[in-house]
Amino acid sequence: MTSEGIRAQPAGVAGSPRSASTVPATAAETSPDAPWPLHLLSEKLKAHIERAPAAWVEGQVIELNRRASMCYITLRDVDSEVSLSLSVYGSVMDRVSAPLDRGSRVVARLKPDFWVKTGRLSMLTIDIRPVGIGDLLARIERLRQALASEGLFAAARKKQLPLLPHRIGLITGRDSDAMKDVMRNAALRWPAVEFEVREVAVQGVSSVAQVTAALAELDAHPQVDVIIIARGGGALEDLLPFSDESLVRAVALARTPVVSAIGHEADRPLLDEVADLRASTPTDAAKRVVPDVSEELGRIGQARAALERSIRVLVHRESESLSNLRSRPSLARPEGMIDVREADVERLRSRALRCTSAAVEREADSIHHLRERVRSLSPQKTLDRGYAVVQKADGHVVRYPEDVQPGETLRIRVAGGQFGAVAQDASAQAGAR
């Protein structure tokens, strides 16, 4: 409410020594010389507050005191350190289905009320109802379905736990049995395991904030390989922080694998759905996060025995192979291999010699035949049969009479040699005859 929103009445106020014209119209116009009467401010505050609508709120009863026809309750927020005092008429309390005690979770319809005479603001309770187990379960189920539709519980997004974590982050109650169970059982299974413990409130209004802060711290720790959130069993109201939407989303965003170990086997907070692994109890979480050293030693022994058997079988098989090789004739009498190869070489040499000789004889006969053919086609053979070759002085062979001029010197080759001649005119020779 701003100071400008409070205006003075136009008429004079009863009991005021001043007239209405001297009273400032708004709170902003007041001054040391022109103040408002106190009752005027109180009346304006009351009028403004009464215009506020009634609202339903949820909280936990931490104090309850009934006096005659009135009951005074201190209601605290379920997730934060915020409390509010309520005034409840006895008739309203009488309509409550079940008696309210400290720790009860309720929803109440509140209307602010301002007492003018004392200047006290109170929250008048018009209606109040306890929140039953069924209501809480219904809310959790609605939230479960909403988060599941977003894919926060999908198996595909769950991370694989490390085979052997070097350091385990543990978020649990202060000096709780759950912490002792996890650390003791983990040490029994793997004595070298190390823990990074964060002790927080695991129930109450500060539980969600502390668990979320511890989760963020351990998720950022470079040496923490897996985080366990552990708490012993309890009533549904005690486990409600582990179904808080903000905590569930924080676990979904964590980069380090998270193991949920809340309550007993029958307890199913939403943290179990979003965690990468759900353990039925804190003890079960310790058994599933670290391997059993005795089992691992047994597996190592079995592997060693299997390896020794394999080596023995391999050595025996190779020994038999060597014995078989050693008993072969080629190793018993190595020179026999040389004798066999020598006979092969001699046989191949003889064959190559025969083949070469035959090829030479064939080619010699071929050459003889070719020589005879060449001789038969030689010009000398033609000359031997009585033919002659007439050539000019420049060596050209005379084939036609017109190629020769009368008186031209010719060279005539016969079978026995060559001689010269002089060409004469053919017509002159015919006349001479």
GROMACS .gro file of C-alpha atoms in nm:
model
  433
    1MET     CA    1   0.000   0.000   0.000
    2THR     CA    2   0.147   0.340  -0.099
    3SER     CA    3   0.111   0.655   0.097
    4GLU     CA    4  -0.079   0.811  -0.194
    5GLY     CA    5  -0.340   0.536  -0.159
    6ILE     CA    6  -0.452   0.656   0.186
    7ARG     CA    7  -0.671   0.964   0.160
    8ALA     CA    8  -0.840   1.161   0.436
    9GLN     CA    9  -1.217   1.166   0.473
   10PRO     CA   10  -1.378   1.481   0.337
   11ALA     CA   11  -1.579   1.526   0.655
   12GLY     CA   12  -1.435   1.593   0.997
   13VAL     CA   13  -1.336   1.298   1.211
   14ALA     CA   14  -1.493   1.262   1.554
   15GLY     CA   15  -1.256   1.367   1.830
   16SER     CA   16  -1.030   1.565   1.597
   17PRO     CA   17  -0.966   1.926   1.703
   18ARG     CA   18  -0.917   2.017   1.340
   19SER     CA   19  -1.172   2.054   1.064
   20ALA     CA   20  -1.174   1.839   0.754
   21SER     CA   21  -1.031   2.120   0.548
   22THR     CA   22  -0.711   2.122   0.754
   23VAL     CA   23  -0.651   1.745   0.730
   24PRO     CA   24  -0.422   1.645   0.438
   25ALA     CA   25  -0.608   1.453   0.168
   26THR     CA   26  -0.338   1.188   0.116
   27ALA     CA   27  -0.058   1.039   0.319
   28ALA     CA   28   0.193   1.199   0.080
   29GLU     CA   29   0.061   1.545   0.174
   30THR     CA   30   0.121   1.500   0.546
   31SER     CA   31   0.404   1.690   0.710
   32PRO     CA   32   0.530   1.773   1.060
   33ASP     CA   33   0.302   2.077   1.055
   34ALA     CA   34   0.004   1.895   0.902
   35PRO     CA   35   0.001   1.538   1.038
   36TRP     CA   36  -0.278   1.284   1.025
   37PRO     CA   37  -0.451   1.178   1.342
   38LEU     CA   38  -0.334   0.828   1.437
   39HIS     CA   39  -0.684   0.682   1.426
   40LEU     CA   40  -0.722   0.805   1.069
   41LEU     CA   41  -0.415   0.608   0.957
   42SER     CA   42  -0.542   0.302   1.143
   43GLU     CA   43  -0.884   0.326   0.981
   44LYS     CA   44  -0.731   0.366   0.636
   45LEU     CA   45  -0.505   0.065   0.697
   46LYS     CA   46  -0.800  -0.141   0.811
   47ALA     CA   47  -1.006  -0.042   0.507
   48HIS     CA   48  -0.721  -0.127   0.273
   49ILE     CA   49  -0.641  -0.461   0.438
   50GLU     CA   50  -1.004  -0.566   0.443
   51ARG     CA   51  -1.014  -0.538   0.065
   52ALA     CA   52  -0.757  -0.819   0.040
   53PRO     CA   53  -0.925  -1.151  -0.061
   54ALA     CA   54  -0.907  -1.464   0.152
   55ALA     CA   55  -0.647  -1.722   0.046
   56TRP     CA   56  -0.593  -2.093   0.105
   57VAL     CA   57  -0.247  -2.176   0.243
   58GLU     CA   58  -0.073  -2.497   0.349
   59GLY     CA   59   0.157  -2.545   0.643
   60GLN     CA   60   0.246  -2.743   0.953
   61VAL     CA   61   0.114  -2.670   1.301
   62ILE     CA   62   0.405  -2.603   1.537
   63GLU     CA   63   0.210  -2.433   1.821
   64LEU     CA   64  -0.153  -2.464   1.924
   65ASN     CA   65  -0.315  -2.287   2.219
   66ARG     CA   66  -0.689  -2.281   2.282
   67ARG     CA   67  -0.838  -2.019   2.512
   68ALA     CA   68  -1.211  -2.020   2.566
   69SER     CA   69  -1.373  -1.944   2.230
   70MET     CA   70  -1.050  -1.864   2.047
   71CYS     CA   71  -0.762  -2.079   1.935
   72TYR     CA   72  -0.419  -1.945   1.845
   73ILE     CA   73  -0.207  -2.144   1.605
   74THR     CA   74   0.145  -2.091   1.473
   75LEU     CA   75   0.166  -2.230   1.120
   76ARG     CA   76   0.502  -2.294   0.954
   77ASP     CA   77   0.576  -2.342   0.584
   78VAL     CA   78   0.655  -2.703   0.492
   79ASP     CA   79   0.963  -2.610   0.288
   80SER     CA   80   1.097  -2.285   0.437
   81GLU     CA   81   1.166  -2.128   0.773
   82VAL     CA   82   0.858  -1.905   0.750
   83SER     CA   83   0.583  -1.904   1.011
   84LEU     CA   84   0.259  -1.714   1.066
   85SER     CA   85   0.027  -1.669   1.364
   86LEU     CA   86  -0.339  -1.754   1.310
   87SER     CA   87  -0.649  -1.670   1.506
   88VAL     CA   88  -0.922  -1.933   1.486
   89TYR     CA   89  -1.267  -1.909   1.633
   90GLY     CA   90  -1.377  -2.202   1.842
   91SER     CA   91  -1.668  -2.269   1.608
   92VAL     CA   92  -1.424  -2.314   1.321
   93MET     CA   93  -1.212  -2.553   1.528
   94ASP     CA   94  -1.519  -2.752   1.620
   95ARG     CA   95  -1.583  -2.823   1.252
   96VAL     CA   96  -1.243  -2.990   1.207
   97SER     CA   97  -1.291  -3.359   1.133
   98ALA     CA   98  -0.992  -3.474   1.339
   99PRO     CA   99  -0.826  -3.303   1.638
  100LEU     CA  100  -0.519  -3.097   1.543
  101ASP     CA  101  -0.190  -3.151   1.721
  102ARG     CA  102   0.157  -3.015   1.687
  103GLY     CA  103   0.309  -3.144   1.367
  104SER     CA  104  -0.024  -3.175   1.187
  105ARG     CA  105  -0.024  -3.071   0.824
  106VAL     CA  106  -0.320  -2.848   0.739
  107VAL     CA  107  -0.467  -2.620   0.476
  108ALA     CA  108  -0.637  -2.305   0.602
  109ARG     CA  109  -0.837  -2.021   0.445
  110LEU     CA  110  -0.700  -1.697   0.584
  111LYS     CA  111  -0.828  -1.341   0.581
  112PRO     CA  112  -0.607  -1.058   0.711
  113ASP     CA  113  -0.762  -0.854   0.991
  114PHE     CA  114  -0.635  -0.525   1.135
  115TRP     CA  115  -0.726  -0.413   1.488
  116VAL     CA  116  -0.760  -0.036   1.486
  117LYS     CA  117  -0.726   0.016   1.860
  118THR     CA  118  -0.396  -0.172   1.895
  119GLY     CA  119  -0.262  -0.148   1.541
  120ARG     CA  120  -0.214  -0.524   1.534
  121LEU     CA  121  -0.241  -0.731   1.217
  122SER     CA  122  -0.373  -1.082   1.259
  123MET     CA  123  -0.466  -1.363   1.024
  124LEU     CA  124  -0.824  -1.466   1.085
  125THR     CA  125  -0.887  -1.828   0.993
  126ILE     CA  126  -1.217  -1.880   0.815
  127ASP     CA  127  -1.171  -2.252   0.760
  128ILE     CA  128  -0.904  -2.508   0.847
  129ARG     CA  129  -0.871  -2.869   0.737
  130PRO     CA  130  -0.613  -3.138   0.812
  131VAL     CA  131  -0.424  -3.280   0.517
  132GLY     CA  132  -0.469  -3.657   0.531
  133ILE     CA  133  -0.241  -3.930   0.403
  134GLY     CA  134  -0.468  -3.977   0.107
  135ASP     CA  135  -0.433  -3.614   0.006
  136LEU     CA  136  -0.054  -3.631   0.029
  137LEU     CA  137  -0.042  -3.950  -0.174
  138ALA     CA  138  -0.268  -3.799  -0.437
  139ARG     CA  139  -0.042  -3.495  -0.467
  140ILE     CA  140   0.267  -3.713  -0.496
  141GLU     CA  141   0.099  -3.925  -0.760
  142ARG     CA  142   0.003  -3.618  -0.966
  143LEU     CA  143   0.361  -3.491  -0.944
  144ARG     CA  144   0.490  -3.838  -1.034
  145GLN     CA  145   0.282  -3.844  -1.352
  146ALA     CA  146   0.382  -3.489  -1.448
  147LEU     CA  147   0.754  -3.557  -1.406
  148ALA     CA  148   0.727  -3.891  -1.583
  149SER     CA  149   0.565  -3.720  -1.882
  150GLU     CA  150   0.872  -3.495  -1.902
  151GLY     CA  151   1.096  -3.803  -1.927
  152LEU     CA  152   1.274  -3.752  -1.592
  153PHE     CA  153   1.214  -4.115  -1.494
  154ALA     CA  154   1.309  -4.269  -1.830
  155ALA     CA  155   1.557  -4.556  -1.815
  156ALA     CA  156   1.750  -4.413  -2.112
  157ARG     CA  157   1.870  -4.111  -1.911
  158LYS     CA  158   1.993  -4.310  -1.612
  159LYS     CA  159   2.373  -4.324  -1.577
  160GLN     CA  160   2.577  -4.640  -1.523
  161LEU     CA  161   2.741  -4.678  -1.181
  162PRO     CA  162   3.121  -4.714  -1.177
  163LEU     CA  163   3.253  -5.067  -1.130
  164LEU     CA  164   3.477  -4.966  -0.839
  165PRO     CA  165   3.426  -4.610  -0.708
  166HIS     CA  166   3.734  -4.453  -0.551
  167ARG     CA  167   3.531  -4.216  -0.335
  168ILE     CA  168   3.160  -4.226  -0.249
  169GLY     CA  169   2.960  -3.915  -0.170
  170LEU     CA  170   2.713  -3.981   0.115
  171ILE     CA  171   2.424  -3.748   0.202
  172THR     CA  172   2.251  -3.859   0.521
  173GLY     CA  173   2.126  -3.748   0.860
  174ARG     CA  174   2.358  -3.630   1.133
  175ASP     CA  175   2.507  -3.928   1.318
  176SER     CA  176   2.228  -4.144   1.176
  177ASP     CA  177   2.201  -4.522   1.167
  178ALA     CA  178   2.170  -4.500   0.788
  179MET     CA  179   2.515  -4.339   0.766
  180LYS     CA  180   2.665  -4.607   0.992
  181ASP     CA  181   2.501  -4.887   0.794
  182VAL     CA  182   2.628  -4.759   0.459
  183MET     CA  183   2.984  -4.697   0.579
  184ARG     CA  184   3.011  -5.022   0.776
  185ASN     CA  185   2.873  -5.249   0.504
  186ALA     CA  186   3.075  -5.076   0.233
  187ALA     CA  187   3.396  -5.115   0.436
  188LEU     CA  188   3.319  -5.482   0.498
  189ARG     CA  189   3.282  -5.541   0.126
  190TRP     CA  190   3.573  -5.321   0.014
  191PRO     CA  191   3.801  -5.204   0.296
  192ALA     CA  192   3.979  -4.944   0.082
  193VAL     CA  193   3.661  -4.749   0.005
  194GLU     CA  194   3.660  -4.376   0.088
  195PHE     CA  195   3.364  -4.153   0.175
  196GLU     CA  196   3.285  -3.785   0.135
  197VAL     CA  197   3.004  -3.739   0.391
  198ARG     CA  198   2.758  -3.452   0.410
  199GLU     CA  199   2.537  -3.462   0.720
  200VAL     CA  200   2.210  -3.277   0.664
  201ALA     CA  201   1.856  -3.258   0.797
  202VAL     CA  202   1.662  -3.545   0.641
  203GLN     CA  203   1.321  -3.424   0.758
  204GLY     CA  204   1.164  -3.091   0.840
  205VAL     CA  205   1.144  -2.760   0.662
  206SER     CA  206   1.519  -2.727   0.594
  207SER     CA  207   1.563  -3.078   0.462
  208VAL     CA  208   1.511  -3.005   0.091
  209ALA     CA  209   1.742  -2.706   0.087
  210GLN     CA  210   2.021  -2.885   0.275
  211VAL     CA  211   2.001  -3.205   0.070
  212THR     CA  212   1.998  -3.007  -0.255
  213ALA     CA  213   2.299  -2.799  -0.147
  214ALA     CA  214   2.492  -3.112  -0.042
  215LEU     CA  215   2.407  -3.278  -0.375
  216ALA     CA  216   2.538  -2.979  -0.572
  217GLU     CA  217   2.859  -2.974  -0.364
  218LEU     CA  218   2.930  -3.345  -0.409
  219ASP     CA  219   2.837  -3.336  -0.778
  220ALA     CA  220   3.104  -3.069  -0.829
  221HIS     CA  221   3.365  -3.267  -0.629
  222PRO     CA  222   3.622  -3.404  -0.878
  223GLN     CA  223   3.701  -3.719  -0.677
  224VAL     CA  224   3.343  -3.832  -0.604
  225ASP     CA  225   3.240  -4.111  -0.844
  226VAL     CA  226   2.891  -4.185  -0.708
  227ILE     CA  227   2.650  -4.020  -0.461
  228ILE     CA  228   2.426  -4.203  -0.212
  229ILE     CA  229   2.129  -4.024  -0.055
  230ALA     CA  230   2.035  -4.235   0.249
  231ARG     CA  231   1.772  -4.214   0.521
  232GLY     CA  232   1.616  -4.467   0.753
  233GLY     CA  233   1.248  -4.550   0.757
  234GLY     CA  234   0.977  -4.320   0.883
  235ALA     CA  235   0.621  -4.202   0.839
  236LEU     CA  236   0.503  -4.069   0.505
  237GLU     CA  237   0.519  -3.712   0.635
  238ASP     CA  238   0.885  -3.763   0.732
  239LEU     CA  239   0.974  -3.880   0.381
  240LEU     CA  240   0.792  -3.600   0.199
  241PRO     CA  241   1.112  -3.394   0.140
  242PHE     CA  242   1.238  -3.674  -0.086
  243SER     CA  243   0.934  -3.628  -0.310
  244ASP     CA  244   0.991  -3.254  -0.343
  245GLU     CA  245   0.992  -3.138  -0.705
  246SER     CA  246   1.299  -2.915  -0.670
  247LEU     CA  247   1.505  -3.199  -0.520
  248VAL     CA  248   1.389  -3.443  -0.789
  249ARG     CA  249   1.490  -3.201  -1.066
  250ALA     CA  250   1.827  -3.138  -0.900
  251VAL     CA  251   1.899  -3.514  -0.900
  252ALA     CA  252   1.795  -3.535  -1.265
  253LEU     CA  253   2.046  -3.263  -1.355
  254ALA     CA  254   2.335  -3.416  -1.158
  255ARG     CA  255   2.630  -3.535  -1.367
  256THR     CA  256   2.743  -3.789  -1.104
  257PRO     CA  257   2.540  -4.113  -1.070
  258VAL     CA  258   2.297  -4.092  -0.776
  259VAL     CA  259   2.175  -4.384  -0.565
  260SER     CA  260   1.853  -4.347  -0.365
  261ALA     CA  261   1.839  -4.537  -0.034
  262ILE     CA  262   1.534  -4.391   0.141
  263GLY     CA  263   1.334  -4.578   0.404
  264HIS     CA  264   1.239  -4.940   0.362
  265GLU     CA  265   1.141  -5.159   0.068
  266ALA     CA  266   0.778  -5.039   0.074
  267ASP     CA  267   0.869  -4.668   0.071
  268ARG     CA  268   0.866  -4.518  -0.278
  269PRO     CA  269   0.946  -4.143  -0.272
  270LEU     CA  270   0.992  -3.972  -0.608
  271LEU     CA  271   1.367  -3.968  -0.546
  272ASP     CA  272   1.364  -4.344  -0.612
  273GLU     CA  273   1.217  -4.284  -0.959
  274VAL     CA  274   1.467  -4.023  -1.076
  275ALA     CA  275   1.780  -4.175  -0.918
  276ASP     CA  276   2.014  -4.375  -1.139
  277LEU     CA  277   1.979  -4.670  -0.899
  278ARG     CA  278   1.717  -4.740  -0.634
  279ALA     CA  279   1.833  -4.933  -0.327
  280SER     CA  280   1.571  -5.080  -0.095
  281THR     CA  281   1.765  -4.982   0.219
  282PRO     CA  282   2.090  -4.800   0.309
  283THR     CA  283   2.252  -5.140   0.364
  284ASP     CA  284   2.143  -5.249   0.018
  285ALA     CA  285   2.293  -4.931  -0.127
  286ALA     CA  286   2.634  -5.013   0.023
  287LYS     CA  287   2.619  -5.365  -0.122
  288ARG     CA  288   2.525  -5.244  -0.470
  289VAL     CA  289   2.770  -4.956  -0.497
  290VAL     CA  290   3.094  -5.138  -0.409
  291PRO     CA  291   3.189  -5.496  -0.501
  292ASP     CA  292   3.264  -5.765  -0.243
  293VAL     CA  293   3.641  -5.803  -0.211
  294SER     CA  294   3.611  -6.175  -0.131
  295GLU     CA  295   3.397  -6.233  -0.440
  296GLU     CA  296   3.641  -6.034  -0.652
  297LEU     CA  297   3.935  -6.232  -0.513
  298GLY     CA  298   3.743  -6.551  -0.592
  299ARG     CA  299   3.684  -6.433  -0.947
  300ILE     CA  300   4.053  -6.347  -0.980
  301GLY     CA  301   4.142  -6.697  -0.855
  302GLN     CA  302   3.903  -6.853  -1.104
  303ALA     CA  303   4.045  -6.641  -1.384
  304ARG     CA  304   4.401  -6.734  -1.284
  305ALA     CA  305   4.312  -7.105  -1.276
  306ALA     CA  306   4.142  -7.079  -1.616
  307LEU     CA  307   4.447  -6.898  -1.753
  308GLU     CA  308   4.682  -7.166  -1.615
  309ARG     CA  309   4.469  -7.440  -1.769
  310SER     CA  310   4.471  -7.265  -2.103
  311ILE     CA  311   4.850  -7.224  -2.089
  312ARG     CA  312   4.900  -7.589  -1.997
  313VAL     CA  313   4.676  -7.702  -2.282
  314LEU     CA  314   4.859  -7.472  -2.523
  315VAL     CA  315   5.204  -7.594  -2.411
  316HIS     CA  316   5.093  -7.959  -2.435
  317ARG     CA  317   4.948  -7.907  -2.782
  318GLU     CA  318   5.261  -7.730  -2.904
  319SER     CA  319   5.483  -8.003  -2.752
  320GLU     CA  320   5.291  -8.267  -2.942
  321SER     CA  321   5.326  -8.062  -3.260
  322LEU     CA  322   5.704  -8.041  -3.209
  323SER     CA  323   5.722  -8.418  -3.148
  324ASN     CA  324   5.528  -8.485  -3.467
  325LEU     CA  325   5.756  -8.253  -3.661
  326ARG     CA  326   6.065  -8.411  -3.511
  327SER     CA  327   5.949  -8.762  -3.611
  328ARG     CA  328   5.903  -8.670  -3.978
  329PRO     CA  329   6.159  -8.823  -4.225
  330SER     CA  330   6.268  -8.479  -4.336
  331LEU     CA  331   6.392  -8.405  -3.987
  332ALA     CA  332   6.504  -8.762  -3.902
  333ARG     CA  333   6.727  -8.776  -4.220
  334PRO     CA  334   6.763  -8.419  -4.350
  335GLU     CA  335   7.005  -8.519  -4.636
  336GLY     CA  336   6.723  -8.721  -4.791
  337MET     CA  337   6.562  -8.394  -4.891
  338ILE     CA  338   6.882  -8.297  -5.074
  339ASP     CA  339   6.899  -8.634  -5.254
  340VAL     CA  340   6.543  -8.602  -5.375
  341ARG     CA  341   6.601  -8.247  -5.495
  342GLU     CA  342   6.929  -8.353  -5.664
  343ALA     CA  343   6.748  -8.625  -5.859
  344ASP     CA  344   6.483  -8.372  -5.957
  345VAL     CA  345   6.748  -8.127  -6.076
  346GLU     CA  346   6.926  -8.400  -6.281
  347ARG     CA  347   6.601  -8.510  -6.438
  348LEU     CA  348   6.506  -8.156  -6.525
  349ARG     CA  349   6.859  -8.087  -6.663
  350SER     CA  350   6.842  -8.395  -6.890
  351ARG     CA  351   6.499  -8.297  -7.012
  352ALA     CA  352   6.613  -7.942  -7.080
  353LEU     CA  353   6.917  -8.073  -7.274
  354ARG     CA  354   6.704  -8.305  -7.488
  355CYS     CA  355   6.455  -8.032  -7.556
  356THR     CA  356   6.732  -7.787  -7.649
  357SER     CA  357   6.904  -8.036  -7.883
  358ALA     CA  358   6.578  -8.117  -8.057
  359ALA     CA  359   6.501  -7.748  -8.098
  360VAL     CA  360   6.848  -7.682  -8.245
  361GLU     CA  361   6.812  -7.968  -8.494
  362ARG     CA  362   6.469  -7.845  -8.602
  363GLU     CA  363   6.597  -7.493  -8.654
  364ALA     CA  364   6.906  -7.622  -8.848
  365ASP     CA  365   6.676  -7.813  -9.084
  366SER     CA  366   6.461  -7.503  -9.120
  367ILE     CA  367   6.765  -7.293  -9.205
  368HIS     CA  368   6.878  -7.552  -9.466
  369HIS     CA  369   6.538  -7.546  -9.632
  370LEU     CA  370   6.532  -7.167  -9.632
  371ARG     CA  371   6.883  -7.156  -9.784
  372GLU     CA  372   6.775  -7.388 -10.063
  373ARG     CA  373   6.471  -7.175 -10.133
  374VAL     CA  374   6.681  -6.861 -10.140
  375ARG     CA  375   6.930  -7.025 -10.378
  376SER     CA  376   6.651  -7.138 -10.606
  377LEU     CA  377   6.524  -6.785 -10.627
  378SER     CA  378   6.874  -6.633 -10.670
  379PRO     CA  379   6.949  -6.441 -11.003
  380GLN     CA  380   7.262  -6.649 -11.034
  381LYS     CA  381   7.050  -6.957 -11.091
  382THR     CA  382   6.878  -6.772 -11.371
  383LEU     CA  383   7.214  -6.681 -11.525
  384ASP     CA  384   7.327  -7.044 -11.495
  385ARG     CA  385   7.036  -7.139 -11.716
  386GLY     CA  386   7.175  -6.916 -12.002
  387TYR     CA  387   7.013  -6.586 -11.928
  388ALA     CA  388   7.203  -6.257 -11.913
  389VAL     CA  389   7.150  -5.924 -11.741
  390VAL     CA  390   7.213  -5.608 -11.946
  391GLN     CA  391   7.303  -5.295 -11.752
  392LYS     CA  392   7.384  -4.944 -11.850
  393ALA     CA  393   7.700  -4.775 -11.746
  394ASP     CA  394   7.526  -4.628 -11.443
  395GLY     CA  395   7.412  -4.976 -11.331
  396HIS     CA  396   7.048  -4.957 -11.433
  397VAL     CA  397   6.907  -5.280 -11.576
  398VAL     CA  398   6.784  -5.256 -11.932
  399ARG     CA  399   6.434  -5.397 -11.963
  400TYR     CA  400   6.310  -5.239 -12.290
  401PRO     CA  401   6.496  -5.167 -12.617
  402GLU     CA  402   6.393  -4.807 -12.611
  403ASP     CA  403   6.585  -4.767 -12.288
  404VAL     CA  404   6.913  -4.791 -12.486
  405GLN     CA  405   7.054  -4.531 -12.730
  406PRO     CA  406   7.262  -4.640 -13.031
  407GLY     CA  407   7.628  -4.632 -12.950
  408GLU     CA  408   7.567  -4.648 -12.575
  409THR     CA  409   7.812  -4.865 -12.384
  410LEU     CA  410   7.647  -5.154 -12.205
  411ARG     CA  411   7.758  -5.407 -11.945
  412ILE     CA  412   7.635  -5.762 -11.990
  413ARG     CA  413   7.642  -6.010 -11.696
  414VAL     CA  414   7.633  -6.384 -11.773
  415ALA     CA  415   7.674  -6.693 -11.554
  416GLY     CA  416   8.053  -6.690 -11.589
  417GLY     CA  417   8.105  -6.312 -11.548
  418GLN     CA  418   8.047  -5.992 -11.740
  419PHE     CA  419   8.169  -5.815 -12.054
  420GLY     CA  420   8.107  -5.487 -12.235
  421ALA     CA  421   7.909  -5.418 -12.552
  422VAL     CA  422   7.803  -5.122 -12.767
  423ALA     CA  423   7.436  -5.078 -12.861
  424GLN     CA  424   7.346  -5.050 -13.231
  425ASP     CA  425   7.036  -4.938 -13.407
  426ALA     CA  426   6.806  -5.234 -13.468
  427SER     CA  427   6.684  -5.106 -13.804
  428ALA     CA  428   7.041  -5.062 -13.937
  429GLN     CA  429   7.121  -5.417 -13.840
  430ALA     CA  430   6.815  -5.542 -14.024
  431GLY     CA  431   6.927  -5.357 -14.347
  432ALA     CA  432   7.274  -5.496 -14.322
  433ARG     CA  433   7.133  -5.839 -14.334
   0.00000   0.00000   0.00000
